[in-house]
Short mmCIF file of C-alpha atoms in Angstrom, two decimals:
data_model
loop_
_atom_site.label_atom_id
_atom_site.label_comp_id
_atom_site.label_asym_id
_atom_site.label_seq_id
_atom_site.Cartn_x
_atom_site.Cartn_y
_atom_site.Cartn_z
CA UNK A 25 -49.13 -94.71 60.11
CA UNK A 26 -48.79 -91.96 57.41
CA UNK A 27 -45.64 -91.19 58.64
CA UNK A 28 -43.86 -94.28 58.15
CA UNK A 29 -45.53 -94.93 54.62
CA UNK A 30 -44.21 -92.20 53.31
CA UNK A 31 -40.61 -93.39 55.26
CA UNK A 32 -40.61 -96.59 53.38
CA UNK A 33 -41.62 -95.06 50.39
CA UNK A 34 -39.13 -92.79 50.18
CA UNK A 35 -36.66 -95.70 51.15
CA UNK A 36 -37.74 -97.59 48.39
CA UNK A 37 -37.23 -95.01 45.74
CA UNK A 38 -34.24 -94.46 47.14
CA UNK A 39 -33.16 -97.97 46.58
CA UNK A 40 -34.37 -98.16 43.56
CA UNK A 41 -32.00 -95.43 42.08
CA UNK A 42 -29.16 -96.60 44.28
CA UNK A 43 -29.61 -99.97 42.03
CA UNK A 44 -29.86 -98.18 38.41
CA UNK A 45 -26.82 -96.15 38.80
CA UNK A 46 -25.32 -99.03 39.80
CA UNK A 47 -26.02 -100.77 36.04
CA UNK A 48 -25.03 -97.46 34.18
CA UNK A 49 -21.82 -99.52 33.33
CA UNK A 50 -23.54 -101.57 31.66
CA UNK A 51 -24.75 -98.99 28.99
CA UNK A 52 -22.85 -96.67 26.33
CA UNK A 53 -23.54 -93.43 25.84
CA UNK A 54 -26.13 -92.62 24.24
CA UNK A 55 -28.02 -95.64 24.82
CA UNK A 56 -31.62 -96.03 25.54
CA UNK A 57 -32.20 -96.46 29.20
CA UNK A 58 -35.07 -98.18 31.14
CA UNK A 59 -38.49 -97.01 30.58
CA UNK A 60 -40.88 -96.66 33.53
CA UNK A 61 -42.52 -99.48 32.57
CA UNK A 62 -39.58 -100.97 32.81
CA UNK A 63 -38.75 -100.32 36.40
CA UNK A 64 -41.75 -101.05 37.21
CA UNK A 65 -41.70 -104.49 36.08
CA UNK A 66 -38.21 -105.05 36.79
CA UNK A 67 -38.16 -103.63 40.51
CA UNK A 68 -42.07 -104.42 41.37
CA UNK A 69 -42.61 -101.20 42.29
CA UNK A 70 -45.78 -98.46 41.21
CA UNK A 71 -45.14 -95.94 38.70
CA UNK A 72 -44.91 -93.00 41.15
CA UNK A 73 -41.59 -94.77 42.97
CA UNK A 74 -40.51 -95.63 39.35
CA UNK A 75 -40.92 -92.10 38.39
CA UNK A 76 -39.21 -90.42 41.04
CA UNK A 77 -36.18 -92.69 40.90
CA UNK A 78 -35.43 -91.84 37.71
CA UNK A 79 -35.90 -87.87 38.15
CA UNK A 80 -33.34 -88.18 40.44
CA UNK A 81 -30.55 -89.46 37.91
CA UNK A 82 -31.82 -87.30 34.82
CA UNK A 83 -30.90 -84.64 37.77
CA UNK A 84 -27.87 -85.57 38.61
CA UNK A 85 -26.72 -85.35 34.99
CA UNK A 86 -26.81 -89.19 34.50
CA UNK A 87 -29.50 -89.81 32.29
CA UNK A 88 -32.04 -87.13 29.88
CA UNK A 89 -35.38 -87.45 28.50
CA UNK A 90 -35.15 -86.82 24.77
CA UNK A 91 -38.53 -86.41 23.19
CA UNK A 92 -39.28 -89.32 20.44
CA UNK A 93 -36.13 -91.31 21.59
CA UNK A 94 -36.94 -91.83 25.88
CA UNK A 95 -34.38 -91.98 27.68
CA UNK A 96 -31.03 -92.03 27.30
CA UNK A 97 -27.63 -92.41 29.29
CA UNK A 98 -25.91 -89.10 28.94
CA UNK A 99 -23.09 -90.08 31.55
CA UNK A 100 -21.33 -93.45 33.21
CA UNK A 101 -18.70 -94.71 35.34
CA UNK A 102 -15.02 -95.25 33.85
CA UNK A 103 -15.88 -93.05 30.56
CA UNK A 104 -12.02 -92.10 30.02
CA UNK A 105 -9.70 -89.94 31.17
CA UNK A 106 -8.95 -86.26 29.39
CA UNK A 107 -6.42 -83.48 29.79
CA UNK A 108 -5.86 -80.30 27.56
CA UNK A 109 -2.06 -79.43 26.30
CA UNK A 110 -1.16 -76.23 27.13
CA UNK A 111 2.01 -75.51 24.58
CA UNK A 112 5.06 -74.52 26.20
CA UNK A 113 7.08 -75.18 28.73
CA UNK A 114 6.14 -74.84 31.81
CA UNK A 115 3.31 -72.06 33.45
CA UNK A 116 0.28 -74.39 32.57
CA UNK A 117 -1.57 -72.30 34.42
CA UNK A 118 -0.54 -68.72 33.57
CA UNK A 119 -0.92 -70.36 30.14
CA UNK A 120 -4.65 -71.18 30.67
CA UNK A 121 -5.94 -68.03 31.91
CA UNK A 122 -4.54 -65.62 29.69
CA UNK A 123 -7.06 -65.14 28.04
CA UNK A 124 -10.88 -65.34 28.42
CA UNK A 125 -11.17 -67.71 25.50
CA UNK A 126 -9.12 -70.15 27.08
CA UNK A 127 -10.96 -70.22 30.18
CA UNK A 128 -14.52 -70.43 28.92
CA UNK A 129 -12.78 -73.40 26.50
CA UNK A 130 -12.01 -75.17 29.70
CA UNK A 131 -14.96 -74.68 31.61
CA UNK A 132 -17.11 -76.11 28.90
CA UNK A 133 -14.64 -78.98 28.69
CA UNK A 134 -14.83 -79.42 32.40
CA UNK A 135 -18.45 -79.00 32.85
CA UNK A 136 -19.26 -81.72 29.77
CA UNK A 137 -16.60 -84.16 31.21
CA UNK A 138 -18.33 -84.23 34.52
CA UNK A 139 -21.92 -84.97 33.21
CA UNK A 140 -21.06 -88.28 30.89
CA UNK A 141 -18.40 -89.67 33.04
CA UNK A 142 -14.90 -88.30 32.33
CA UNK A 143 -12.48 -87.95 34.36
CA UNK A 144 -10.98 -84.55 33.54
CA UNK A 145 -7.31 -84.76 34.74
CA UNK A 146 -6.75 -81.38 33.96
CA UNK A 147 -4.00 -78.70 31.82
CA UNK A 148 -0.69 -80.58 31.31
CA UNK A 149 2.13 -78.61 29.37
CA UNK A 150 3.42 -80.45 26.31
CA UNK A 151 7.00 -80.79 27.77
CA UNK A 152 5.64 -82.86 30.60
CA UNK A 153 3.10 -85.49 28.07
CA UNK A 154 6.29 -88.22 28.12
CA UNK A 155 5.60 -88.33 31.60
CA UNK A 156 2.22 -89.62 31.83
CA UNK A 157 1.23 -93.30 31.98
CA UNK A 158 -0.64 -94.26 29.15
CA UNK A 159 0.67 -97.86 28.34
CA UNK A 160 -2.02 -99.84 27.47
CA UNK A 161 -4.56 -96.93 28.51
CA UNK A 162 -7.11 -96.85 25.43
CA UNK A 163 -9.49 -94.36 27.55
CA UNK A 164 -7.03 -91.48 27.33
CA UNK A 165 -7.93 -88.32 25.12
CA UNK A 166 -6.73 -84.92 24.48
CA UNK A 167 -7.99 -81.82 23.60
CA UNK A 168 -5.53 -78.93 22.15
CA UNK A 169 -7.44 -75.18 21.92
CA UNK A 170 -5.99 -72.93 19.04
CA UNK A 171 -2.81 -74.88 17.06
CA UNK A 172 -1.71 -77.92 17.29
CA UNK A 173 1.96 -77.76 16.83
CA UNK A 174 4.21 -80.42 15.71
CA UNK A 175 5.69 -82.14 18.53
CA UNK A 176 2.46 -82.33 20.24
CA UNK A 177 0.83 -84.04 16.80
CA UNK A 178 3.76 -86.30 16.70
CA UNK A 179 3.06 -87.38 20.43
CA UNK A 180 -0.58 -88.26 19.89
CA UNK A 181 0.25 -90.21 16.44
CA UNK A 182 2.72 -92.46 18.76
CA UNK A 183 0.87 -93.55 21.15
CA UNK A 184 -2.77 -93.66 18.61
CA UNK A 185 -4.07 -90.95 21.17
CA UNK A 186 -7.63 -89.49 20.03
CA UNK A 187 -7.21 -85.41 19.92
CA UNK A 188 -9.62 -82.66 19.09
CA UNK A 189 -8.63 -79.62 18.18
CA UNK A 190 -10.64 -76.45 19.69
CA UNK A 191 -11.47 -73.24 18.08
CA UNK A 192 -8.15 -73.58 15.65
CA UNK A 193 -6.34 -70.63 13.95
CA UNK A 194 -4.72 -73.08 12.12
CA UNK A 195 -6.82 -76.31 10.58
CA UNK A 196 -4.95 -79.84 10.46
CA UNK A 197 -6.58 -82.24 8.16
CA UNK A 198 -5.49 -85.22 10.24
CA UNK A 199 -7.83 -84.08 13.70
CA UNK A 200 -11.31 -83.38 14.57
CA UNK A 201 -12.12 -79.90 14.86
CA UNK A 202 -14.51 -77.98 16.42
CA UNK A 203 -14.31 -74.51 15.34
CA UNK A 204 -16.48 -70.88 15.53
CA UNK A 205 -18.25 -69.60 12.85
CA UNK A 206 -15.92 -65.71 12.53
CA UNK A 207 -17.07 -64.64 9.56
CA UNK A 208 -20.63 -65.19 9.99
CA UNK A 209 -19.99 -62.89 13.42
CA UNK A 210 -18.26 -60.41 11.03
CA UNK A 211 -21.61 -60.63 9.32
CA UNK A 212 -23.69 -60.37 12.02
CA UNK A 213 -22.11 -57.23 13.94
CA UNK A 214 -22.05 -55.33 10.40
CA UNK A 215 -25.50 -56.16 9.27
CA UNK A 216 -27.12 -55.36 12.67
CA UNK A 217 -24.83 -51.73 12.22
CA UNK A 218 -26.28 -51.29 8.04
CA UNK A 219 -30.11 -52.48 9.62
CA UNK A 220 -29.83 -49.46 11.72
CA UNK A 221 -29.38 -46.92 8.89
CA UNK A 222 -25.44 -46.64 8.97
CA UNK A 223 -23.80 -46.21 5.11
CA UNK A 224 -20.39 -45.53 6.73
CA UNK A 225 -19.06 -48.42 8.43
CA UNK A 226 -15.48 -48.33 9.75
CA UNK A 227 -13.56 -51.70 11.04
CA UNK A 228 -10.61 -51.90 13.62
CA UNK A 229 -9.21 -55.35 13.60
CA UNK A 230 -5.88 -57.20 13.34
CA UNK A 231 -4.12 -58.14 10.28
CA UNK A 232 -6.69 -59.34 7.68
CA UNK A 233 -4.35 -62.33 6.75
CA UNK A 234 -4.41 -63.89 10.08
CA UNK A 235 -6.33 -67.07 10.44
CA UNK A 236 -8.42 -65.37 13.45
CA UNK A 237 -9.40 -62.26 12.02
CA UNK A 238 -9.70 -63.08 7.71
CA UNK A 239 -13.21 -64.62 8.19
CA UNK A 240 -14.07 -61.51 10.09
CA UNK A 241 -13.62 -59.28 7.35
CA UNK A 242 -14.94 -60.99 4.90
CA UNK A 243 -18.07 -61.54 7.22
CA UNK A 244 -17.79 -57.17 7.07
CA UNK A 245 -17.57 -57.19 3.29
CA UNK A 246 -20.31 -60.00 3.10
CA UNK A 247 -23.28 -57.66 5.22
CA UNK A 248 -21.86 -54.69 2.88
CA UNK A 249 -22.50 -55.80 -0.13
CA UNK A 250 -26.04 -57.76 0.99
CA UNK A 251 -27.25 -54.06 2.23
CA UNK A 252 -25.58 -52.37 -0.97
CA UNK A 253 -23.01 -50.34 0.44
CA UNK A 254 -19.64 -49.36 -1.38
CA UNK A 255 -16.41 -50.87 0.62
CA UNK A 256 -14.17 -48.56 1.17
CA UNK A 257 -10.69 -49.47 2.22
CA UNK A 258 -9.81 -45.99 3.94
CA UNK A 259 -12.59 -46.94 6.86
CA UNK A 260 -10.30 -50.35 7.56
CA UNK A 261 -7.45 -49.45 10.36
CA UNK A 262 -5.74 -52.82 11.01
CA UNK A 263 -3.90 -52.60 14.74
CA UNK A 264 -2.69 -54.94 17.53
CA UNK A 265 -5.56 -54.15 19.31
CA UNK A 266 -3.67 -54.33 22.74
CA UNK A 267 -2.30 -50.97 22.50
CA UNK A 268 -4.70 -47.88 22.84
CA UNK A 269 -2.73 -45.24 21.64
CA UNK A 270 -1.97 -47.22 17.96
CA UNK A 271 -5.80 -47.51 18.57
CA UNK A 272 -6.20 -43.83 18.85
CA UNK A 273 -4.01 -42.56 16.30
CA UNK A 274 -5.79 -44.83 13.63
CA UNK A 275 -9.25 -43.78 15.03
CA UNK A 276 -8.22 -39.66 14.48
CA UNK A 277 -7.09 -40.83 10.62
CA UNK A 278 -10.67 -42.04 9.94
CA UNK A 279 -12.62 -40.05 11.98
CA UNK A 280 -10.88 -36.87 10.62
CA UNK A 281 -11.98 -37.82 6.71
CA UNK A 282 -14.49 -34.94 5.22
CA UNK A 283 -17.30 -38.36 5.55
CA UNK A 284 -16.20 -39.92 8.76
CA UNK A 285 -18.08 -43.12 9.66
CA UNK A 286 -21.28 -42.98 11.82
CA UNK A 287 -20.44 -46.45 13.20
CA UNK A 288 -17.58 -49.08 14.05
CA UNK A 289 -17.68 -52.76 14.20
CA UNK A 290 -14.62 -53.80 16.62
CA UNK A 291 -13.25 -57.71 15.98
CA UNK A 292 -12.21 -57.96 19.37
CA UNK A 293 -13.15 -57.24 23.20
CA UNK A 294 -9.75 -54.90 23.34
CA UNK A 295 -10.48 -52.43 20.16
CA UNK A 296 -13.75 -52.41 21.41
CA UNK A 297 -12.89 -51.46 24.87
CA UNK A 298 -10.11 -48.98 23.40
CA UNK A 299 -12.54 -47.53 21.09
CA UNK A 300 -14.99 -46.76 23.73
CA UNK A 301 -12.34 -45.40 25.82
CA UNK A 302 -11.52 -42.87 22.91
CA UNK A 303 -15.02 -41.65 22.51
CA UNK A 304 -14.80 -40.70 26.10
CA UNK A 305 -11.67 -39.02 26.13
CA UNK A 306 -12.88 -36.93 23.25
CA UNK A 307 -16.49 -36.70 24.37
CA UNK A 308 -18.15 -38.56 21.47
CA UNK A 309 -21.48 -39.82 22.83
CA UNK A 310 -22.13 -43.56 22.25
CA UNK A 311 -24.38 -44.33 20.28
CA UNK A 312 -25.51 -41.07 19.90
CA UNK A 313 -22.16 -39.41 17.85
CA UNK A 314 -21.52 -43.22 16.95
CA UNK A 315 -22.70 -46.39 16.98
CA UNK A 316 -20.26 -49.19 18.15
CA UNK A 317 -20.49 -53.02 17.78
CA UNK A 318 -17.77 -55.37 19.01
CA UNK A 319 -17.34 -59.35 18.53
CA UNK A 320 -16.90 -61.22 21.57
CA UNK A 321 -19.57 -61.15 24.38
CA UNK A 322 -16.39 -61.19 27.36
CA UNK A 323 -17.53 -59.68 31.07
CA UNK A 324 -16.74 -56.77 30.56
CA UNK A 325 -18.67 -55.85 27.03
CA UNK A 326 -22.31 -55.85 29.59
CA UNK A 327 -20.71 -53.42 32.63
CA UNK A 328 -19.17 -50.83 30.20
CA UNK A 329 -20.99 -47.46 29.63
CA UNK A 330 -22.77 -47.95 27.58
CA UNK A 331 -23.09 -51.81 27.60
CA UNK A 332 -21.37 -53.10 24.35
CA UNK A 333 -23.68 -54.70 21.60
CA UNK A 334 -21.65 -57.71 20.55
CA UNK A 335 -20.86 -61.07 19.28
CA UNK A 336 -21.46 -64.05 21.27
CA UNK A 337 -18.81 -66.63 20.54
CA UNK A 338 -20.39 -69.31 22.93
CA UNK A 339 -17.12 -71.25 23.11
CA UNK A 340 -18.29 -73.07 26.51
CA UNK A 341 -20.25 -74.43 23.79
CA UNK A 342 -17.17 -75.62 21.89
CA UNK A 343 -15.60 -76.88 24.98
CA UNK A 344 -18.57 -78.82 25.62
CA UNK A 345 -18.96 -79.97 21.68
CA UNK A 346 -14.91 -81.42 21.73
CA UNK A 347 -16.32 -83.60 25.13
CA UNK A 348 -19.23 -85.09 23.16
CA UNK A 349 -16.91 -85.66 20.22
CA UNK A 350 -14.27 -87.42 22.22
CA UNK A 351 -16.92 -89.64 23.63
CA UNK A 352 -17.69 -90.78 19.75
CA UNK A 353 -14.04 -91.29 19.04
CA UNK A 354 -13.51 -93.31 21.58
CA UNK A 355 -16.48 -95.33 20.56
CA UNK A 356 -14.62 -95.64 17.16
CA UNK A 357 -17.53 -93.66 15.40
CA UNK A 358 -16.70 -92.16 11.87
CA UNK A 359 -16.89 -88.61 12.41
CA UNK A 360 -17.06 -85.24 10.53
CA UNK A 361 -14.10 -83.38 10.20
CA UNK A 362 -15.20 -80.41 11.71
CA UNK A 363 -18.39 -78.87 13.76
CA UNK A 364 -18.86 -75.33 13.68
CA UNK A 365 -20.81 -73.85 16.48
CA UNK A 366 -22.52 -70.63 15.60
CA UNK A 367 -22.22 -67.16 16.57
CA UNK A 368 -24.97 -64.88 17.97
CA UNK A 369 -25.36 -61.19 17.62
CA UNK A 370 -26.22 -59.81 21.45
CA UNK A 371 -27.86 -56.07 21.39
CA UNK A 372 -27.32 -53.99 23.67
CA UNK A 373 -26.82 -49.87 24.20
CA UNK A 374 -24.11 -49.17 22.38
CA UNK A 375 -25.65 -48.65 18.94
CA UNK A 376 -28.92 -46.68 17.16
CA UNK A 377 -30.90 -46.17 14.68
CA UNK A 378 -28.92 -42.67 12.37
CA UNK A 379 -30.83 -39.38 12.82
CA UNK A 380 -31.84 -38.83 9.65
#
């Protein structure tokens, strides 16, 4: 008799959620979704059967408990359809993972587009947008990660496509952006080097008037001056950062000064990685001889020896953030500009305290 209790109980539940996904087209997001009460008065049924079948959507991504506001829709049926423009022609997908950035980008945008309801279509190159079907489609949106060039602009302003523009070297006025806070990572990595005791604080990164790397140093200059420490341009090497022997012959310029540094911050995963390599080579212990920190918490900045303290970019997060603000613009909210999502300093091995 127990048996089959718990059989129709679990039946009923069941049911019960079948029914309330069904009516999640019937709700925006964001909305405020049933309360258990009303399940229970709507479907008859006790508050244990009322609470299980809606666990089961809050974990399938449908709906979340949010504390002083119940429960809302986070996710529905028919939400839109979204692709990311990969500039140039052709090679979408060498284009996409080229880089780390790009593919943590994507798999926020991916992973966000799945729990509200998107339908992510995927990378498209821009030479192939003319050949997409969007008459009459006002679900479509697009996201573009770094610049967003001309022709691609002019495309979008056309057709009245929504865009947002991810983690942008170069701001446009005209789209939503949602962009990472450099030069408070700058500020981080060099304050967490001065908090350990360092006074001499060299910098490799690229060219100071790029877009990606001038909030960096001023981020450097900012933690300086907070921990009163003299900038000093002959500690500054600016390189490509892809090449380790422009990397090397810079580091034996500064390191070779009668008052070398006692620590580096690196603005990217490749000085970083080139810099460590160097310290090998030449037997430098890290962080005893020097103390390293690098910006950009990739893979390989936790298996190196030692494991790289760094900054955290989070950009899943931006991926993720560009999903939620599509969802508003399709809703025809008024929007900010711009979001910023914050950078976090990650400690590990690679720096310490100086030996007095």
């Amino acid at each position: 008799m127990e048996k089959n209790i718990n059989k129709r109980h679990k039946s009923l539940w069941k049911s019960v959620m079948e029914d309330l996904n069904g009516q999640l087209d019937n709700f925006k997001y964001g909305d405020r979704f049933y309360t258990i009460a009303d399940i229970c008065r709507k479907y008859g049924v006790s508050q244990i059967t009322a609470v299980k079948a809606l666990s089961e959507l809050e974990q399938q991504g449908l709906v979340q408990k949010i504390r002083r506001r119940g429960t809302i829709v986070t996710a529905r049926k028919g939400s839109g359809r979204l692709w990311l423009i990969i500039p140039g022609v052709g090679g979408v997908e060498k284009s996409l993972y080229r880089s780390v950035v790009w593919m943590k980008i994507y798999q926020g945008l991916v992973s966000q587009a799945a729990k509200i309801g998107f339908e992510f279509c995927g990378p498209i190159s821009d030479a192939n947008l003319t050949s997409l079907s969007l008459s009459g489609d006002k679900k479509a949106g697009f996201f573009v990660i770094r610049n967003l060039e001309p022709r691609i602009k002019g495309f979008l302003q056309e057709y009245s496509l929504p865009c947002v523009l991810l983690h942008p070297d170069i701001e446009d006025a005209d789209t939503c952006m949602v962009k990472v806070n450099r030069k408070r990572g700058g500020f981080l990595a060099t304050e967490h080097l001065a908090g350990l005791g360092h006074k001499r604080i060299g910098l490799m990164i690229g060219s100071i008037t790029s877009a990606p790397y001038l909030p960096r140093f001023q981020g450097y200059q900012q933690a300086l001056r907070r921990a009163g420490l003299k900038f000093d341009w002959s500690l500054v090497k600016e390189t490509s950062g892809f090449d380790p022997a422009e990397d090397s012959y810079a580091l034996d310029q500064i390191l070779a000064k009668p008052d070398p540094p006692t620590a580096f911050f690196a603005a990217n995963y490749s000085r970083a990685l080139n810099l460590l390599q160097y310290c090998q080579l030449r037997k430098i212990r890290v962080p005893e001889n020097l103390s390293i920190a690098a910006y950009d918490n990739f893979p390989e900045m936790s298996i190196s020896q030692p494991p790289l303290t760094t900054i955290e970019t989070n950009l899943e997060e931006v991926g993720a953030t560009g999903v939620n603000l599509m969802a508003a613009l399709m809703r025809g909210e008024r929007l900010q500009p711009e979001v910023v999502v914050e950078t976090e300093l990650v400690v590990r091995a690679s720096a310490r305290p100086l030996k007095a």
